[in-house]
mmCIF file of N, CA and C in Angstrom:
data_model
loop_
_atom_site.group_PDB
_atom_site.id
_atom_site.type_symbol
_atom_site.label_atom_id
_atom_site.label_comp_id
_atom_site.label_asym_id
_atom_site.label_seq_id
_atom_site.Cartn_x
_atom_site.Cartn_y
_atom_site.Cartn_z
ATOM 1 N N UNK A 532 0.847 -1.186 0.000
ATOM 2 C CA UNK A 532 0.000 0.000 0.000
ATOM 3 C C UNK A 532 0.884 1.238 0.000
ATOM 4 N N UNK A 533 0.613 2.075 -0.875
ATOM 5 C CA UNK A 533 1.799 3.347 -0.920
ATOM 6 C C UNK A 533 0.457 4.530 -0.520
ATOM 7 N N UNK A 534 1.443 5.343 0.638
ATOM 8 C CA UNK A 534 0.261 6.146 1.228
ATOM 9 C C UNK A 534 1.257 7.840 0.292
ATOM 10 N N UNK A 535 0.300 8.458 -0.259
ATOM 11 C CA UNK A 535 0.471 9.615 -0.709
ATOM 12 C C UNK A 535 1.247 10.441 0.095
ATOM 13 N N UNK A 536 2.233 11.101 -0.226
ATOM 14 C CA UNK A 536 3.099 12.201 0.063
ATOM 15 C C UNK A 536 2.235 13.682 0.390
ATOM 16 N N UNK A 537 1.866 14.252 1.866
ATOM 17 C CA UNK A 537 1.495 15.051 1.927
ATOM 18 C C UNK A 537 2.433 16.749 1.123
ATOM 19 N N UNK A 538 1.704 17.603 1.067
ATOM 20 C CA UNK A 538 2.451 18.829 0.367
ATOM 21 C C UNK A 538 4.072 19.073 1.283
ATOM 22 N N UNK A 539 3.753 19.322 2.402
ATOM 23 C CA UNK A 539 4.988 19.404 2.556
ATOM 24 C C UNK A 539 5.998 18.184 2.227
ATOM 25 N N UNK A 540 5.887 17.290 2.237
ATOM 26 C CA UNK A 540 6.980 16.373 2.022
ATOM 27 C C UNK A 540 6.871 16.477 0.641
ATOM 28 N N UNK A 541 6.431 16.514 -0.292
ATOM 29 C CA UNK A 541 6.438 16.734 -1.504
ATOM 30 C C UNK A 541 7.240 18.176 -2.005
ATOM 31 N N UNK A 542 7.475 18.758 -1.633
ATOM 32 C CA UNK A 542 7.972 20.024 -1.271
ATOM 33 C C UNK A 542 9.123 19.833 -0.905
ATOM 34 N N UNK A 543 9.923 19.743 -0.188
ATOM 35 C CA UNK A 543 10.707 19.018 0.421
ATOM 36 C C UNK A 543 11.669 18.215 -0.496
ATOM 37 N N UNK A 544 10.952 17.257 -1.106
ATOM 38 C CA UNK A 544 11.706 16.473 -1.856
ATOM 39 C C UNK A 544 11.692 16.956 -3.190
ATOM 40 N N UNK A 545 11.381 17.867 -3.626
ATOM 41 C CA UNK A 545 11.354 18.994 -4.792
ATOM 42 C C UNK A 545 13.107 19.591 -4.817
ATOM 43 N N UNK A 546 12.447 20.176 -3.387
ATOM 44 C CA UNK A 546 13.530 21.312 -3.664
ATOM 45 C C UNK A 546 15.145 20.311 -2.858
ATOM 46 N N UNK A 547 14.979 19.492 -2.395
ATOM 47 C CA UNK A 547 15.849 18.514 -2.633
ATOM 48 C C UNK A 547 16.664 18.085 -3.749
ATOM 49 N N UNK A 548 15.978 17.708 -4.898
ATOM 50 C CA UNK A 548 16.055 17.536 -6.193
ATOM 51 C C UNK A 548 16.657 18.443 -6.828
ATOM 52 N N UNK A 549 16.218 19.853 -6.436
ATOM 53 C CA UNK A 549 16.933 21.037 -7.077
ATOM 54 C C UNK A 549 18.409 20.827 -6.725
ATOM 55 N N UNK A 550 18.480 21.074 -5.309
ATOM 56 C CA UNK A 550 19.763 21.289 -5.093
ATOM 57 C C UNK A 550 20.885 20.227 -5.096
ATOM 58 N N UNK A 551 20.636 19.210 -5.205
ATOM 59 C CA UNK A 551 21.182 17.887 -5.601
ATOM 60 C C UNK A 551 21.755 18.076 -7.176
ATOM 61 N N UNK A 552 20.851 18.739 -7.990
ATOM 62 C CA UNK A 552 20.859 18.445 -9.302
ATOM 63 C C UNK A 552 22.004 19.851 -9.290
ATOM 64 N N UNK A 553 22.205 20.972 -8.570
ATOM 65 C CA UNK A 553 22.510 21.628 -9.276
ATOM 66 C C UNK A 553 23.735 21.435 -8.467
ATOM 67 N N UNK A 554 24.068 21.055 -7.516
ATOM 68 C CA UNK A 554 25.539 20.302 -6.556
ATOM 69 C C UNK A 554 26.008 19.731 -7.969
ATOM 70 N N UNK A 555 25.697 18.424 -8.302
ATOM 71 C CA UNK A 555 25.638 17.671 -9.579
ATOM 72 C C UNK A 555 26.549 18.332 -10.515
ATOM 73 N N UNK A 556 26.012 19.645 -11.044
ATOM 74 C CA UNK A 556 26.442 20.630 -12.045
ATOM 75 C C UNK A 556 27.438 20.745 -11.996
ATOM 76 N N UNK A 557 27.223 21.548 -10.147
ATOM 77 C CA UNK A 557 28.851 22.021 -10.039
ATOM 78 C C UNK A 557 29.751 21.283 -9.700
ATOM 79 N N UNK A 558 29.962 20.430 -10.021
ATOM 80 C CA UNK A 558 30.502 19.407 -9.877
ATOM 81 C C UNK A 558 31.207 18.274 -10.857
ATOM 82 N N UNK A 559 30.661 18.815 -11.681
ATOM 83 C CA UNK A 559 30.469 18.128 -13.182
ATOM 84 C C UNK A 559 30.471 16.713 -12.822
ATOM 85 N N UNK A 560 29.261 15.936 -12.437
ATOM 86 C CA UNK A 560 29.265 14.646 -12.355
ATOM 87 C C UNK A 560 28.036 14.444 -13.240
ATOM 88 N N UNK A 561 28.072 13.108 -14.036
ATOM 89 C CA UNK A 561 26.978 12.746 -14.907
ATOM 90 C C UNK A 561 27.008 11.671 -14.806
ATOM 91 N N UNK A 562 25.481 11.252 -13.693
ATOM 92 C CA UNK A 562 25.697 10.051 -13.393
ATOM 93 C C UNK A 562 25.485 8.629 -14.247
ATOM 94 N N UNK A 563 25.202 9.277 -15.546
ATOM 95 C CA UNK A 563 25.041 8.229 -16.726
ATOM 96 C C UNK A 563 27.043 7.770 -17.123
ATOM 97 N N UNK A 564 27.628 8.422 -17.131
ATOM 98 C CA UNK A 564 28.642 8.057 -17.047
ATOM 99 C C UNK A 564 29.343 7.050 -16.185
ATOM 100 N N UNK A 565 30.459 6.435 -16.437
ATOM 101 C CA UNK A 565 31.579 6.087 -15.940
ATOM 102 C C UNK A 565 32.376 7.257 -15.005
ATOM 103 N N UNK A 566 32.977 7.164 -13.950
ATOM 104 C CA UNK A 566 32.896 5.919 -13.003
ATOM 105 C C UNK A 566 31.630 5.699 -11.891
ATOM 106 N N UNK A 567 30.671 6.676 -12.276
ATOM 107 C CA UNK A 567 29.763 6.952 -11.544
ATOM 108 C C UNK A 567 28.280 5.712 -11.752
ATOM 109 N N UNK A 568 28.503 5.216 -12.816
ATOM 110 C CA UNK A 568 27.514 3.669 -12.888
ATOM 111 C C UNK A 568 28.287 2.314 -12.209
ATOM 112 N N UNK A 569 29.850 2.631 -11.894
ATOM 113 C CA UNK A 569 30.276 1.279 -10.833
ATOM 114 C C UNK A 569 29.730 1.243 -9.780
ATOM 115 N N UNK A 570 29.428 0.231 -9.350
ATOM 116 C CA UNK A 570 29.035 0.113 -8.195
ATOM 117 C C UNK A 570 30.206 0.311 -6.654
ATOM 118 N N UNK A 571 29.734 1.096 -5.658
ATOM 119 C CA UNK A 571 30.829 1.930 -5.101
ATOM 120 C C UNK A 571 31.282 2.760 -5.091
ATOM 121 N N UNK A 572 31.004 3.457 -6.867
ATOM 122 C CA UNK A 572 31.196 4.980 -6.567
ATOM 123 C C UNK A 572 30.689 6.061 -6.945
ATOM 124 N N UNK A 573 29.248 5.527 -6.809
ATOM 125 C CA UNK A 573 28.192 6.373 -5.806
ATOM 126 C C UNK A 573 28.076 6.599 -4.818
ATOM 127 N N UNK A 574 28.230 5.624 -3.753
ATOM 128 C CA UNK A 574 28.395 5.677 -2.061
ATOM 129 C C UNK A 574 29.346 7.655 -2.329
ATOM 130 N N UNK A 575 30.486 6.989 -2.771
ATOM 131 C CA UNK A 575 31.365 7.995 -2.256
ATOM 132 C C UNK A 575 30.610 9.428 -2.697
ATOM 133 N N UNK A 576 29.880 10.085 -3.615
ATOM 134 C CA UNK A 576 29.341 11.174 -3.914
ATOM 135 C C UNK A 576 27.756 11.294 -3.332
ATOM 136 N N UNK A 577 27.833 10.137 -2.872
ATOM 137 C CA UNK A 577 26.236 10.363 -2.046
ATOM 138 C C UNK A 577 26.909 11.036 -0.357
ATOM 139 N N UNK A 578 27.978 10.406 -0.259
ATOM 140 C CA UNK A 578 28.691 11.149 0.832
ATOM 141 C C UNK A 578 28.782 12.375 0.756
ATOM 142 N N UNK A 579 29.593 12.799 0.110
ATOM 143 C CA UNK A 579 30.317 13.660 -0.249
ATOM 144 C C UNK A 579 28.963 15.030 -0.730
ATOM 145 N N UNK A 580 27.888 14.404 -1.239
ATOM 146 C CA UNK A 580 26.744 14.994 -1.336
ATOM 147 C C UNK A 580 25.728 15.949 -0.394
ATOM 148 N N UNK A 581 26.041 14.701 0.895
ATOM 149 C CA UNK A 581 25.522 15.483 2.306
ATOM 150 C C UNK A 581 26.045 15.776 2.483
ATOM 151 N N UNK A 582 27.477 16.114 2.743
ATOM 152 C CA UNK A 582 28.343 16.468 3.527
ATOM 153 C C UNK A 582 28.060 18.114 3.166
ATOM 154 N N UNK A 583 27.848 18.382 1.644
ATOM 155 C CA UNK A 583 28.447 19.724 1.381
ATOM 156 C C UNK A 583 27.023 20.197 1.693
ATOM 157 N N UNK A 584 25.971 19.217 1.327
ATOM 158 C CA UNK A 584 24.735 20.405 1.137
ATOM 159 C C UNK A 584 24.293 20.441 2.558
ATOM 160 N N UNK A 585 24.724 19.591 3.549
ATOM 161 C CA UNK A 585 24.656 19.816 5.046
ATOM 162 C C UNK A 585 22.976 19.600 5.501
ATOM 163 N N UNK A 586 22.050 19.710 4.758
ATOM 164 C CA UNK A 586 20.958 19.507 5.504
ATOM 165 C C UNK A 586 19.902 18.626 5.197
ATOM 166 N N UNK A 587 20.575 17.308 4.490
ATOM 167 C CA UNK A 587 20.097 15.926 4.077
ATOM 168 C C UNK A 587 20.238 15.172 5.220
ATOM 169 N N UNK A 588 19.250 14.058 5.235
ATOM 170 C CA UNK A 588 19.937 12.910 5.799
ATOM 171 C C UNK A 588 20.682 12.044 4.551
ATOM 172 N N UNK A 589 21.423 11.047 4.896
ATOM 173 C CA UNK A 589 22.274 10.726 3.812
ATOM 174 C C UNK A 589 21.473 9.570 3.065
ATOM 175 N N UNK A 590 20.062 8.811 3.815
ATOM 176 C CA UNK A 590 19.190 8.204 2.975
ATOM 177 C C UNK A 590 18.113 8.835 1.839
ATOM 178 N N UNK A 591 18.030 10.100 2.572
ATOM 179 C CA UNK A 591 17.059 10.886 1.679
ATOM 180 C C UNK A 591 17.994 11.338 0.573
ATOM 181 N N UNK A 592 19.838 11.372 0.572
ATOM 182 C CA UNK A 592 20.017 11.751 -0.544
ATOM 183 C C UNK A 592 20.254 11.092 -1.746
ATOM 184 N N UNK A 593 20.992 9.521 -0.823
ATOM 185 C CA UNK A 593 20.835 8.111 -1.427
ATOM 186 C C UNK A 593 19.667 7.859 -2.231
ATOM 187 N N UNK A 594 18.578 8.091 -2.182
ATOM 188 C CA UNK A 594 17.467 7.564 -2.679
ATOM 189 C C UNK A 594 17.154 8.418 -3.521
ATOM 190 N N UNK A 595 17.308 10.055 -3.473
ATOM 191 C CA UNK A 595 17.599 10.763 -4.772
ATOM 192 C C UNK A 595 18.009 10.690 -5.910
ATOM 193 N N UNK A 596 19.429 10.759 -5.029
ATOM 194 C CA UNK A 596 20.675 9.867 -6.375
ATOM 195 C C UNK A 596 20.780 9.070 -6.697
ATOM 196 N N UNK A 597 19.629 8.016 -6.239
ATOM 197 C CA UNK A 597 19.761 6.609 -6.990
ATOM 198 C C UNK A 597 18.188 6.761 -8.490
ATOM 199 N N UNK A 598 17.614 7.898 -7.843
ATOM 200 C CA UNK A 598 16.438 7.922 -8.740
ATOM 201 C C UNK A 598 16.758 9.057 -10.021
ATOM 202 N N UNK A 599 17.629 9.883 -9.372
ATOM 203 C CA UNK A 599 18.447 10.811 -10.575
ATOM 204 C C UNK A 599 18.714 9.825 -11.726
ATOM 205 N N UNK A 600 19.790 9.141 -11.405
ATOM 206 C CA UNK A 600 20.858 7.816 -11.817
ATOM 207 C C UNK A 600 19.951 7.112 -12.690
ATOM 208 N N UNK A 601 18.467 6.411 -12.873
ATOM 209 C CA UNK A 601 17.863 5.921 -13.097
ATOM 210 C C UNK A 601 17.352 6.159 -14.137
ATOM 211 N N UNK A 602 16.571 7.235 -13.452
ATOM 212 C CA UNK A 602 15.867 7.972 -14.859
ATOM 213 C C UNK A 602 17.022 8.678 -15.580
ATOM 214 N N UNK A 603 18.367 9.090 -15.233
ATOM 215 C CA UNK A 603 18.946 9.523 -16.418
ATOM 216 C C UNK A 603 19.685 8.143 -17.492
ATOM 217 N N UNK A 604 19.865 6.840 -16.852
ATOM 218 C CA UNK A 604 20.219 5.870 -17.627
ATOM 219 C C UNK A 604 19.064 5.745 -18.503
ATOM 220 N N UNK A 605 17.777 5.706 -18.017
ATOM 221 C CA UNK A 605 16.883 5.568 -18.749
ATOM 222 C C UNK A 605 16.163 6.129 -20.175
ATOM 223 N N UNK A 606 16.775 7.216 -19.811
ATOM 224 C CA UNK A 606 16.970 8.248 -20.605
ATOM 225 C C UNK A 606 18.034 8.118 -21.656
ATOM 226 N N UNK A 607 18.799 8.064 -21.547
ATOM 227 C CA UNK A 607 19.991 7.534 -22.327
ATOM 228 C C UNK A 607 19.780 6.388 -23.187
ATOM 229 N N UNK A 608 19.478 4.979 -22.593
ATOM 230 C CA UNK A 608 18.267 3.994 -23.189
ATOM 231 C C UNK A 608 17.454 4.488 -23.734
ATOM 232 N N UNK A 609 16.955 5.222 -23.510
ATOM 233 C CA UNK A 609 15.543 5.552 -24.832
ATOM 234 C C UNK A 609 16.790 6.325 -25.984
ATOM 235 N N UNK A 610 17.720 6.989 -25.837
ATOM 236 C CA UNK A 610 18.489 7.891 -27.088
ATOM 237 C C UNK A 610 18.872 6.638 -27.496
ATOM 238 N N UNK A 611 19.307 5.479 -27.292
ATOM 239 C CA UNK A 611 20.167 4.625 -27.903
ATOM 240 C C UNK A 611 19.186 3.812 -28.851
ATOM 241 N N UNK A 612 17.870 3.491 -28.866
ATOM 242 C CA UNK A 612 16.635 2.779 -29.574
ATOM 243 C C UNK A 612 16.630 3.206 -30.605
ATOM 244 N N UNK A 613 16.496 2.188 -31.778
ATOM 245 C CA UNK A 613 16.562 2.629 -32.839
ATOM 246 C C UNK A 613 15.175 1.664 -33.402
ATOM 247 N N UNK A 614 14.029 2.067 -34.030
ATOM 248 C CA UNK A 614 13.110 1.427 -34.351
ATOM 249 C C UNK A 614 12.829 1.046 -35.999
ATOM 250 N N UNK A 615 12.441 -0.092 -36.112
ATOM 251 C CA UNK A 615 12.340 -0.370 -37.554
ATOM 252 C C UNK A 615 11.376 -1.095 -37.657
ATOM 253 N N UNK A 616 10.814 -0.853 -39.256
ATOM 254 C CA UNK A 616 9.417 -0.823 -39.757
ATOM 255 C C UNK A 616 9.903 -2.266 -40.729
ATOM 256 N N UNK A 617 8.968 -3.226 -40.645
ATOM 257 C CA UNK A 617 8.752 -3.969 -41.959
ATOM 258 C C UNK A 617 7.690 -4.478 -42.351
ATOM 259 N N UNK A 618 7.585 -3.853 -43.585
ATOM 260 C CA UNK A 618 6.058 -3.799 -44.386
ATOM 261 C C UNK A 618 6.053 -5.605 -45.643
ATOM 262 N N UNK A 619 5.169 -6.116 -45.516
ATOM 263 C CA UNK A 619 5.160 -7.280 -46.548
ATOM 264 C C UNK A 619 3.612 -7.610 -46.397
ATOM 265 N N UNK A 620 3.185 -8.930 -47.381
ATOM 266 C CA UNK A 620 1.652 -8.587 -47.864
ATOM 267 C C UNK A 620 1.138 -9.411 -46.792
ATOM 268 N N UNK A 621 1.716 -9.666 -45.310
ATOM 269 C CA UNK A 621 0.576 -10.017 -44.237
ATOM 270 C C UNK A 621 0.830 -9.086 -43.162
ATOM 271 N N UNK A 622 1.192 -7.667 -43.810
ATOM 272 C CA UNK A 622 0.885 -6.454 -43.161
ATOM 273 C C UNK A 622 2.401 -6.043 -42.607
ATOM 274 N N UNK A 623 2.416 -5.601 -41.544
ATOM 275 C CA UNK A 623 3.037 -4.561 -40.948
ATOM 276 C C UNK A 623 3.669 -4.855 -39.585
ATOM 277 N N UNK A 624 5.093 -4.588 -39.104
ATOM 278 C CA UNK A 624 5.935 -5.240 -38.031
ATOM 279 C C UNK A 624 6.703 -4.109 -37.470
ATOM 280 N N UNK A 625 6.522 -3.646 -36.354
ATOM 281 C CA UNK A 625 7.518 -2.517 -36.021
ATOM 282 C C UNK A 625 8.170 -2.935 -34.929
ATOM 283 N N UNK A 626 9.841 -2.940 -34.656
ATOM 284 C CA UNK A 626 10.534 -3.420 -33.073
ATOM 285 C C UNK A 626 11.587 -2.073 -33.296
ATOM 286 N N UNK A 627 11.626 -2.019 -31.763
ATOM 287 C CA UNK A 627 12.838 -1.452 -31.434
ATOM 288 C C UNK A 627 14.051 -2.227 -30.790
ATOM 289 N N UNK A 628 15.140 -1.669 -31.191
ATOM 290 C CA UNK A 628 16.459 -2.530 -30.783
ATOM 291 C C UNK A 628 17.367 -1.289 -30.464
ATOM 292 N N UNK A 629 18.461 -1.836 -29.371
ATOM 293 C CA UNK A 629 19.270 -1.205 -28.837
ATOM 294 C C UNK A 629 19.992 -0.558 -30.516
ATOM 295 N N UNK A 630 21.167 0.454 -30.160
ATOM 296 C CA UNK A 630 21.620 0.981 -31.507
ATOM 297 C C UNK A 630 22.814 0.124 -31.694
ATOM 298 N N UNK A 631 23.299 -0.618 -30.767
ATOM 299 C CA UNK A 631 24.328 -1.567 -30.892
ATOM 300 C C UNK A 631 24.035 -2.759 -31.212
ATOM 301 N N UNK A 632 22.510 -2.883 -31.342
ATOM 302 C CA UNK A 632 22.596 -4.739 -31.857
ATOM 303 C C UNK A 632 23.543 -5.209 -32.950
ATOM 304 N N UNK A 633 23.526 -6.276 -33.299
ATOM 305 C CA UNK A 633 24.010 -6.302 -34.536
ATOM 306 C C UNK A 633 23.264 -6.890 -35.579
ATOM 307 N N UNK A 634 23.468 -6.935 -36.984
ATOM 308 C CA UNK A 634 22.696 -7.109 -38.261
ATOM 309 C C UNK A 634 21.790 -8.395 -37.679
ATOM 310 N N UNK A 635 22.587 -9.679 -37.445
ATOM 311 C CA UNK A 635 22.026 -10.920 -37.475
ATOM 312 C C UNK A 635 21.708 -10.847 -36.226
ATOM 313 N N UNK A 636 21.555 -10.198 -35.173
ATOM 314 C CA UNK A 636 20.291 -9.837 -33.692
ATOM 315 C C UNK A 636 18.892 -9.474 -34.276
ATOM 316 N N UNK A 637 19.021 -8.389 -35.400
ATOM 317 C CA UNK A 637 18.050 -7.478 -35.137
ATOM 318 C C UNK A 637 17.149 -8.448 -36.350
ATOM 319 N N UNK A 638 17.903 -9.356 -37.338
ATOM 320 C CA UNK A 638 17.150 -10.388 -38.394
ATOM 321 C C UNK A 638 16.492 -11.319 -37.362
ATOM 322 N N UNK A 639 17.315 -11.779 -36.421
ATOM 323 C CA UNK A 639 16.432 -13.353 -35.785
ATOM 324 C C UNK A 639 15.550 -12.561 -35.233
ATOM 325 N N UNK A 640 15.619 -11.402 -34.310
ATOM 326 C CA UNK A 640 14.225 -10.834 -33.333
ATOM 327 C C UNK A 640 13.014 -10.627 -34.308
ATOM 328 N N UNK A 641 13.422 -10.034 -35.428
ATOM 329 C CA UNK A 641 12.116 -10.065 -36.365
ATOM 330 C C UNK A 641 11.733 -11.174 -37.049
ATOM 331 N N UNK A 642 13.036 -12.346 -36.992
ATOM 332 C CA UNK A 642 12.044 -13.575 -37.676
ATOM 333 C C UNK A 642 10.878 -13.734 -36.730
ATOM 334 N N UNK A 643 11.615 -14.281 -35.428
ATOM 335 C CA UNK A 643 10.839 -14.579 -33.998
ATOM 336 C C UNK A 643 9.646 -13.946 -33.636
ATOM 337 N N UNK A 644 9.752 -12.170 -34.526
ATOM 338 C CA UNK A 644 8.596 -11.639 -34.061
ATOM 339 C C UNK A 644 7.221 -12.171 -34.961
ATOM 340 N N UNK A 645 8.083 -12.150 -36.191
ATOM 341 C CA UNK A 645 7.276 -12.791 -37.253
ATOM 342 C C UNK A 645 6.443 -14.462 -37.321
ATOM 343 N N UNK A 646 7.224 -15.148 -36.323
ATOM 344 C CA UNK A 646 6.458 -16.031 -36.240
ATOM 345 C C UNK A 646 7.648 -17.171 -36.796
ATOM 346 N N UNK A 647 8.227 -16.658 -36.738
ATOM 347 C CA UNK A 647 10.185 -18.084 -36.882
ATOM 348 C C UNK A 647 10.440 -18.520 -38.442
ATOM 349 N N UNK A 648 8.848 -18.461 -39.031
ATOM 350 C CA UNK A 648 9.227 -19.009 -40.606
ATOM 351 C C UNK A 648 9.850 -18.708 -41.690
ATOM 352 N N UNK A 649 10.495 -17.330 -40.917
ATOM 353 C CA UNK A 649 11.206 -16.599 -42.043
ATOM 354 C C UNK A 649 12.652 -16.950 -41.970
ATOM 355 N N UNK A 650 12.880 -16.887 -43.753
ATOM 356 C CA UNK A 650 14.286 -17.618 -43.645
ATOM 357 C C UNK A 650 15.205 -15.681 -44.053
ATOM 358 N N UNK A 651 15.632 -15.797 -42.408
ATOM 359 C CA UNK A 651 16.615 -14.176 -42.946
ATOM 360 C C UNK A 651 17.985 -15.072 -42.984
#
């Protein structure tokens, strides 16, 4: 059961967000990057996070920066999708695939989508 965030705590974790994001800036950390997607060294800038902005607890900033982190990988994942159309006379097939698949990934997923009988 998830009980709704009254205004102030919603508030709160707003302007949290702000100042996290703009620490972030100055800082030049991008947590879609390397070394900041190893595991371990986040701890150290989630530290280093409260420490400066002084009036976090260090879970409320943890859980920030892990949701920053998230939605900006996620984000990044959606830039990397590359979608493709194939039209033939029992209609119409659209998938998306990472931009790194390769030729013979992105042939078997559409045989498979197609139903396996296709000889790619």
């Amino acid at each position: 059961l998830r009980v709704p965030l009254g205004p102030i705590r919603v508030r709160r974790k707003m302007v949290l967000t702000e100042e996290l994001v703009e620490w972030l800036k100055k800082e030049k950390i991008k947590l879609w990057l390397e070394p900041w997607t190893s595991s371990g060294q986040l701890e150290s800038v989630i530290a280093r996070a409260t420490a400066e902005l002084g009036t976090w607890e260090v879970g409320e900033v943890a859980a920030e920066m892990e949701r920053l982190q998230a939605r900006a990988l996620a984000k990044l994942a959606t830039k990397r999708m590359v979608t493709i159309t194939a039209r033939g006379t029992e209609g119409e097939l659209e998938a998306s695939f990472d931009c790194g698949a390769t030729g013979a990934e992105v042939r078997r997923a559409m045989a498979e989508r197609l139903g396996g009988g296709v000889n790619v």
